[in-house]
């Protein structure tokens, strides 16, 4: 959960502050392991085992989905980008080895989330279920119970 937050927090900040007209976005706040595991980075072998395993799990989960290029992934956070069908909300511990990732899909039951899956798997997720639509009250109750 902390690794996922460490990737999403600077990406969300970039979405609010970066000049998306530039050819590339700054990556100084992005964890090195996340930058290394993406396609085209040339550093895949330097990425930690959890990130390399996540890269493989992502490909398996998506039926052969290719690794994300870091810049392509970051550009998904552009304010005018409409291919990202979610907005970061929270993550909560739901059991000893289970985390619930909460996003706002603006009420849509089906939305583009390959970029979120990439972040979750490379942060260490072994398996991802969903997405499923839940009311905010479900998130609130879970957050209050783990406190």
C-alpha positions as semicolon CSV with decimal commas, in nm:
position;residue;x (nm);y (nm);z (nm)
1;X;0,000;0,000;0,000
2;X;0,281;0,241;0,084
3;X;0,462;0,169;-0,244
4;X;0,142;0,234;-0,439
5;X;0,094;0,563;-0,255
6;X;0,458;0,656;-0,322
7;X;0,390;0,632;-0,695
8;X;0,043;0,784;-0,710
9;X;0,106;1,083;-0,482
10;X;0,368;1,248;-0,706
11;X;0,169;1,157;-1,018
12;X;-0,140;1,328;-0,879
13;X;0,071;1,632;-0,784
14;X;0,208;1,639;-1,141
15;X;-0,149;1,635;-1,267
16;X;-0,212;1,959;-1,078
17;X;0,116;2,140;-1,148
18;X;0,298;2,007;-1,456
19;X;0,307;2,167;-1,797
20;X;0,166;1,886;-2,010
21;X;0,260;2,074;-2,327
22;X;0,622;1,973;-2,264
23;X;0,768;1,671;-2,442
24;X;0,854;1,503;-2,111
25;X;0,755;1,549;-1,751
26;X;0,991;1,570;-1,452
27;X;1,037;1,238;-1,275
28;X;1,238;1,351;-0,973
29;X;0,964;1,255;-0,723
30;X;0,885;0,919;-0,885
31;X;1,041;0,626;-0,696
32;X;1,341;0,484;-0,879
33;X;1,203;0,130;-0,871
34;X;0,889;0,244;-1,055
35;X;1,087;0,432;-1,318
36;X;1,316;0,131;-1,367
37;X;1,045;-0,130;-1,419
38;X;0,871;0,049;-1,709
39;X;0,930;-0,020;-2,075
40;X;1,208;0,163;-2,246
41;X;1,378;0,260;-1,924
42;X;1,669;0,023;-1,976
43;X;1,677;-0,040;-1,604
44;X;1,443;-0,337;-1,574
45;X;1,721;-0,556;-1,438
46;X;1,792;-0,295;-1,168
47;X;1,430;-0,293;-1,050
48;X;1,363;-0,479;-0,725
49;X;1,219;-0,829;-0,742
50;X;0,870;-0,719;-0,632
51;X;0,851;-0,473;-0,924
52;X;0,980;-0,726;-1,180
53;X;0,731;-0,985;-1,050
54;X;0,458;-0,720;-1,073
55;X;0,555;-0,648;-1,432
56;X;0,505;-1,016;-1,513
57;X;0,179;-1,034;-1,314
58;X;0,047;-0,730;-1,502
59;X;0,121;-0,896;-1,836
60;X;-0,052;-1,215;-1,723
61;X;-0,353;-1,030;-1,580
62;X;-0,401;-0,824;-1,895
63;X;-0,343;-1,111;-2,137
64;X;-0,004;-0,994;-2,253
65;X;-0,028;-0,624;-2,171
66;X;0,296;-0,444;-2,238
67;X;0,487;-0,260;-1,968
68;X;0,407;0,108;-1,943
69;X;0,657;0,371;-2,044
70;X;0,699;0,609;-1,749
71;X;0,625;0,923;-1,951
72;X;0,315;0,767;-2,110
73;X;0,196;0,667;-1,763
74;X;0,257;1,016;-1,621
75;X;0,075;1,184;-1,909
76;X;-0,240;0,997;-1,802
77;X;-0,258;1,244;-1,513
78;X;-0,298;1,546;-1,741
79;X;-0,612;1,738;-1,644
80;X;-0,752;1,713;-1,999
81;X;-0,672;1,342;-2,039
82;X;-0,999;1,154;-2,067
83;X;-0,865;0,801;-2,117
84;X;-0,802;0,767;-1,741
85;X;-1,144;0,679;-1,606
86;X;-1,065;0,715;-1,238
87;X;-0,945;0,960;-0,977
88;X;-0,732;0,852;-0,680
89;X;-0,921;0,831;-0,353
90;X;-0,753;0,607;-0,094
91;X;-0,619;0,264;-0,005
92;X;-0,714;0,068;0,306
93;X;-0,590;-0,251;0,465
94;X;-0,863;-0,515;0,436
95;X;-0,676;-0,811;0,585
96;X;-0,328;-0,950;0,655
97;X;-0,235;-0,957;0,285
98;X;-0,524;-0,769;0,128
99;X;-0,558;-0,403;0,035
100;X;-0,858;-0,225;-0,109
101;X;-0,776;0,050;-0,356
102;X;-1,045;0,316;-0,370
103;X;-1,091;0,539;-0,672
104;X;-1,368;0,764;-0,792
105;X;-1,501;0,642;-1,127
106;X;-1,768;0,911;-1,138
107;X;-2,032;0,640;-1,099
108;X;-1,922;0,437;-1,400
109;X;-1,913;0,061;-1,345
110;X;-1,671;0,007;-1,634
111;X;-1,376;0,241;-1,674
112;X;-1,023;0,244;-1,808
113;X;-0,783;0,143;-1,536
114;X;-0,484;-0,024;-1,704
115;X;-0,262;0,254;-1,571
116;X;-0,386;0,189;-1,217
117;X;-0,335;-0,185;-1,260
118;X;0,022;-0,120;-1,373
119;X;0,091;0,083;-1,059
120;X;-0,074;-0,174;-0,830
121;X;0,107;-0,474;-0,975
122;X;0,450;-0,312;-0,991
123;X;0,404;-0,189;-0,633
124;X;0,375;-0,551;-0,524
125;X;0,017;-0,670;-0,583
126;X;0,011;-1,042;-0,651
127;X;-0,352;-1,049;-0,759
128;X;-0,605;-0,780;-0,845
129;X;-0,980;-0,825;-0,843
130;X;-1,231;-0,581;-0,981
131;X;-1,293;-0,304;-1,023
132;X;-1,624;-0,311;-0,841
133;X;-1,845;-0,014;-0,771
134;X;-1,902;0,066;-0,403
135;X;-2,074;0,351;-0,223
136;X;-1,855;0,596;-0,032
137;X;-2,014;0,467;0,291
138;X;-1,842;0,129;0,237
139;X;-1,504;0,303;0,213
140;X;-1,582;0,517;0,518
141;X;-1,680;0,214;0,729
142;X;-1,365;0,025;0,629
143;X;-1,142;0,324;0,693
144;X;-1,302;0,379;1,036
145;X;-1,261;0,010;1,129
146;X;-0,886;0,004;1,050
147;X;-0,823;0,342;1,183
